[in-house]
Amino acid sequence: KRVAILLSGGGSNMVALVDSMTGDHPARPCLVLSNDPDAGGLAKAADRGVPTAFVEHRPFKGDRAAFEAELMKPLLAAQPDIVCLAGFMRVLTAGFVSQWQGRMLNIHPSLLPKYKGLHTHARALEAGDAEHGCSVHEVTAELDDGPILGQARVPVLPGDTPEVLAARVLEQEHILYPAVLRRFAEGDRTPIFLG
Ligand code: GRF
């Protein structure tokens, strides 16, 4: 199976995914694609010998469809079987997502359906939650929705700041996402629950 990974930033999730696709793993990375030419993840992907590309979203201003038409080009050229969003910070239209329906995954730093959208760690702290975590889900037209393929829980500890909690969650993201990708690549959509 060929896996394309979309990212916007440092790409720690991409690194965890790429480094997991070795040996008898049924998938291999075929592209790392960003909306930002300066994304740190692009250099990390290149260091690992994974082809990279970027399509800047800024020149398209609010024209999401035009940006996505460009984004689709390197993605189709890479001919992925699976597309993983990993710290990809652009909302994708229903039109784009529908072309990858059933083959696109995303990791979100909350225990969905709680805290869709941004600032999830601060919101969990604000709510006084005792637990928090991350979710991998199939991407559908609605933001941070879609069937859950995995979740990892972490405790919220006294004195936690959003940054400290985010780091605790991120550590679990790097375990959960590779585990879900391997199972998904084997054709198994049974959800994985950790912690
Ligand atoms: C992190 O906040 C992570 O929770 C979310 O995307 C952000 C950046 O992740 N999935 P990465 O280091 O670029 O993978």
Tab-separated table of C-alpha atoms and ligand atoms in Angstrom:
chain	number	residue	atom	x	y	z
A	1	LYS	CA	0.000	0.000	0.000
A	2	ARG	CA	1.184	3.539	-0.844
A	3	VAL	CA	0.695	6.182	1.854
A	4	ALA	CA	0.717	9.942	1.293
A	5	ILE	CA	1.024	12.165	4.364
A	6	LEU	CA	-0.163	15.780	4.498
A	7	LEU	CA	1.317	18.132	7.106
A	8	SER	CA	1.615	21.828	7.919
A	9	GLY	CA	4.258	21.942	10.625
A	10	GLY	CA	7.033	20.037	12.339
A	11	GLY	CA	5.728	16.648	11.242
A	12	SER	CA	6.394	14.614	14.376
A	13	ASN	CA	3.379	12.458	13.497
A	14	MET	CA	4.694	12.038	9.941
A	15	VAL	CA	8.056	10.886	11.341
A	16	ALA	CA	6.323	8.329	13.561
A	17	LEU	CA	4.284	7.052	10.606
A	18	VAL	CA	7.223	6.930	8.151
A	19	ASP	CA	9.518	5.249	10.673
A	20	SER	CA	6.823	2.606	11.338
A	21	MET	CA	6.509	1.552	7.677
A	22	THR	CA	9.400	-0.932	7.546
A	23	GLY	CA	9.955	-4.681	7.302
A	24	ASP	CA	6.738	-6.678	6.879
A	25	HIS	CA	4.543	-3.577	7.227
A	26	PRO	CA	2.127	-3.668	4.250
A	27	ALA	CA	2.551	0.057	3.529
A	28	ARG	CA	5.309	2.416	2.461
A	29	PRO	CA	5.321	6.239	2.326
A	30	CYS	CA	5.048	7.607	-1.233
A	31	LEU	CA	4.730	11.373	-0.596
A	32	VAL	CA	4.873	14.009	2.122
A	33	LEU	CA	2.887	17.066	1.021
A	34	SER	CA	2.553	20.414	2.784
A	35	ASN	CA	0.647	23.677	2.364
A	36	ASP	CA	3.733	25.498	3.678
A	37	PRO	CA	7.138	25.374	1.923
A	38	ASP	CA	8.784	26.121	5.276
A	39	ALA	CA	7.144	23.246	7.135
A	40	GLY	CA	9.807	21.523	9.210
A	41	GLY	CA	8.285	18.170	8.307
A	42	LEU	CA	9.381	18.513	4.670
A	43	ALA	CA	13.076	18.418	5.626
A	44	LYS	CA	12.470	15.472	7.971
A	45	ALA	CA	10.727	13.583	5.163
A	46	ALA	CA	13.552	14.335	2.721
A	47	ASP	CA	16.069	13.124	5.340
A	48	ARG	CA	14.153	9.816	5.272
A	49	GLY	CA	14.211	9.599	1.491
A	50	VAL	CA	10.481	10.254	1.117
A	51	PRO	CA	9.434	12.357	-1.903
A	52	THR	CA	8.077	15.751	-0.854
A	53	ALA	CA	6.007	18.514	-2.398
A	54	PHE	CA	4.265	21.674	-1.286
A	55	VAL	CA	1.405	23.823	-2.522
A	56	GLU	CA	1.187	27.163	-0.747
A	57	HIS	CA	-2.372	27.991	0.284
A	58	ARG	CA	-1.767	31.707	0.826
A	59	PRO	CA	-1.743	32.799	-2.864
A	60	PHE	CA	-5.235	31.331	-3.241
A	61	LYS	CA	-6.566	33.634	-0.504
A	62	GLY	CA	-10.074	32.360	0.301
A	63	ASP	CA	-10.469	30.313	-2.861
A	64	ARG	CA	-10.352	26.929	-1.181
A	65	ALA	CA	-11.417	25.030	-4.302
A	66	ALA	CA	-8.591	26.535	-6.385
A	67	PHE	CA	-6.032	25.671	-3.695
A	68	GLU	CA	-7.342	22.115	-3.498
A	69	ALA	CA	-7.277	21.728	-7.285
A	70	GLU	CA	-3.519	22.455	-7.099
A	71	LEU	CA	-3.028	20.291	-4.019
A	72	MET	CA	-4.661	17.383	-5.825
A	73	LYS	CA	-2.006	17.349	-8.575
A	74	PRO	CA	1.055	16.037	-6.641
A	75	LEU	CA	-1.284	13.852	-4.595
A	76	LEU	CA	-2.760	12.117	-7.650
A	77	ALA	CA	0.721	11.856	-9.192
A	78	ALA	CA	1.894	9.899	-6.140
A	79	GLN	CA	-1.001	7.450	-6.585
A	80	PRO	CA	-1.582	6.807	-2.851
A	81	ASP	CA	-3.880	4.070	-1.583
A	82	ILE	CA	-4.166	5.862	1.778
A	83	VAL	CA	-3.873	9.563	2.678
A	84	CYS	CA	-2.919	10.476	6.256
A	85	LEU	CA	-3.511	14.008	7.544
A	86	ALA	CA	-0.886	14.548	10.238
A	87	GLY	CA	-0.868	18.027	11.687
A	88	PHE	CA	-2.423	19.349	8.497
A	89	MET	CA	-3.996	22.655	9.454
A	90	ARG	CA	-6.196	23.478	6.461
A	91	VAL	CA	-9.890	22.582	6.381
A	92	LEU	CA	-10.635	20.470	3.308
A	93	THR	CA	-13.878	20.900	1.374
A	94	ALA	CA	-16.411	18.127	0.988
A	95	GLY	CA	-15.483	17.995	-2.707
A	96	PHE	CA	-11.833	17.204	-1.967
A	97	VAL	CA	-12.603	14.762	0.837
A	98	SER	CA	-15.201	12.904	-1.234
A	99	GLN	CA	-12.456	11.915	-3.702
A	100	TRP	CA	-10.557	10.184	-0.855
A	101	GLN	CA	-13.564	8.942	1.112
A	102	GLY	CA	-12.781	5.741	2.949
A	103	ARG	CA	-9.038	6.156	2.281
A	104	MET	CA	-8.231	9.335	4.265
A	105	LEU	CA	-7.301	9.370	7.966
A	106	ASN	CA	-6.708	12.196	10.416
A	107	ILE	CA	-5.341	12.460	13.925
A	108	HIS	CA	-7.013	14.953	16.227
A	109	PRO	CA	-5.739	15.851	19.715
A	110	SER	CA	-8.916	15.131	21.694
A	111	LEU	CA	-11.159	12.243	22.687
A	112	LEU	CA	-13.678	12.810	19.872
A	113	PRO	CA	-16.492	13.631	19.721
A	114	LYS	CA	-15.321	16.017	22.445
A	115	TYR	CA	-13.456	19.198	21.439
A	116	LYS	CA	-13.627	19.240	17.657
A	117	GLY	CA	-11.650	22.144	16.208
A	118	LEU	CA	-8.745	23.993	17.784
A	119	HIS	CA	-7.225	24.631	21.246
A	120	THR	CA	-8.357	21.213	22.460
A	121	HIS	CA	-5.953	20.975	25.412
A	122	ALA	CA	-6.901	24.365	26.851
A	123	ARG	CA	-10.582	23.460	26.460
A	124	ALA	CA	-10.140	20.147	28.293
A	125	LEU	CA	-8.323	21.940	31.133
A	126	GLU	CA	-10.979	24.657	31.216
A	127	ALA	CA	-13.654	21.981	31.505
A	128	GLY	CA	-11.805	20.309	34.380
A	129	ASP	CA	-11.658	16.951	32.575
A	130	ALA	CA	-9.808	14.182	34.419
A	131	GLU	CA	-8.857	12.560	31.106
A	132	HIS	CA	-7.875	13.758	27.655
A	133	GLY	CA	-6.226	12.197	24.617
A	134	CYS	CA	-6.178	11.810	20.852
A	135	SER	CA	-8.286	10.180	18.169
A	136	VAL	CA	-7.632	8.805	14.697
A	137	HIS	CA	-10.689	8.910	12.475
A	138	GLU	CA	-11.704	8.477	8.859
A	139	VAL	CA	-12.065	11.882	7.252
A	140	THR	CA	-15.551	12.794	6.076
A	141	ALA	CA	-17.041	16.083	4.885
A	142	GLU	CA	-17.743	17.290	8.421
A	143	LEU	CA	-14.718	18.613	10.354
A	144	ASP	CA	-13.197	16.203	12.894
A	145	ASP	CA	-16.081	13.800	12.405
A	146	GLY	CA	-16.147	10.371	10.748
A	147	PRO	CA	-15.734	6.823	12.114
A	148	ILE	CA	-13.234	6.513	14.976
A	149	LEU	CA	-10.350	4.135	14.165
A	150	GLY	CA	-8.454	4.619	17.407
A	151	GLN	CA	-8.151	6.575	20.624
A	152	ALA	CA	-5.476	6.946	23.283
A	153	ARG	CA	-6.251	8.343	26.739
A	154	VAL	CA	-3.968	10.271	29.074
A	155	PRO	CA	-4.667	11.568	32.591
A	156	VAL	CA	-4.981	15.289	33.192
A	157	LEU	CA	-2.665	16.024	36.130
A	158	PRO	CA	-2.732	18.811	38.739
A	159	GLY	CA	-0.877	21.870	37.500
A	160	ASP	CA	-1.108	20.835	33.859
A	161	THR	CA	-0.741	23.670	31.381
A	162	PRO	CA	-2.006	23.326	27.788
A	163	GLU	CA	1.601	22.847	26.655
A	164	VAL	CA	2.358	20.106	29.189
A	165	LEU	CA	-0.900	18.322	28.409
A	166	ALA	CA	-0.295	18.685	24.644
A	167	ALA	CA	3.115	17.054	25.015
A	168	ARG	CA	1.597	14.128	26.961
A	169	VAL	CA	-1.033	13.683	24.215
A	170	LEU	CA	1.486	14.040	21.377
A	171	GLU	CA	3.532	11.189	22.839
A	172	GLN	CA	0.444	8.972	22.526
A	173	GLU	CA	-0.294	10.233	19.003
A	174	HIS	CA	3.051	8.810	17.942
A	175	ILE	CA	2.007	5.384	19.234
A	176	LEU	CA	-1.642	5.412	18.171
A	177	TYR	CA	-1.380	6.684	14.592
A	178	PRO	CA	1.197	4.077	13.422
A	179	ALA	CA	-0.839	1.310	15.087
A	180	VAL	CA	-4.046	2.441	13.380
A	181	LEU	CA	-2.313	2.902	10.004
A	182	ARG	CA	-0.888	-0.625	10.076
A	183	ARG	CA	-4.280	-2.145	10.906
A	184	PHE	CA	-6.002	0.038	8.289
A	185	ALA	CA	-3.419	-0.931	5.640
A	186	GLU	CA	-4.185	-4.585	6.434
A	187	GLY	CA	-7.836	-3.851	5.655
A	188	ASP	CA	-8.987	-4.032	9.271
A	189	ARG	CA	-11.092	-1.123	10.546
A	190	THR	CA	-11.564	-2.463	14.075
A	191	PRO	CA	-10.846	0.526	16.336
A	192	ILE	CA	-7.806	0.505	18.659
A	193	PHE	CA	-8.145	1.891	22.213
A	194	LEU	CA	-5.014	2.630	24.239
A	195	GLY	CA	-4.513	3.916	27.798
B	1	GRF	C1	-0.107	18.652	17.118
B	1	GRF	O1	-0.838	19.592	17.875
B	1	GRF	C2	-0.876	17.376	17.061
B	1	GRF	O2	-1.655	17.204	18.235
B	1	GRF	C3	-1.773	17.562	15.877
B	1	GRF	O3	-1.051	18.385	14.973
B	1	GRF	C4	-0.066	19.155	15.691
B	1	GRF	C5	1.302	19.086	15.074
B	1	GRF	O4	1.657	17.750	14.933
B	1	GRF	N1	-2.088	16.287	15.299
B	1	GRF	P1	3.014	17.339	14.147
B	1	GRF	O5	4.132	17.408	15.142
B	1	GRF	O6	3.219	18.350	13.018
B	1	GRF	O7	2.758	15.952	13.668
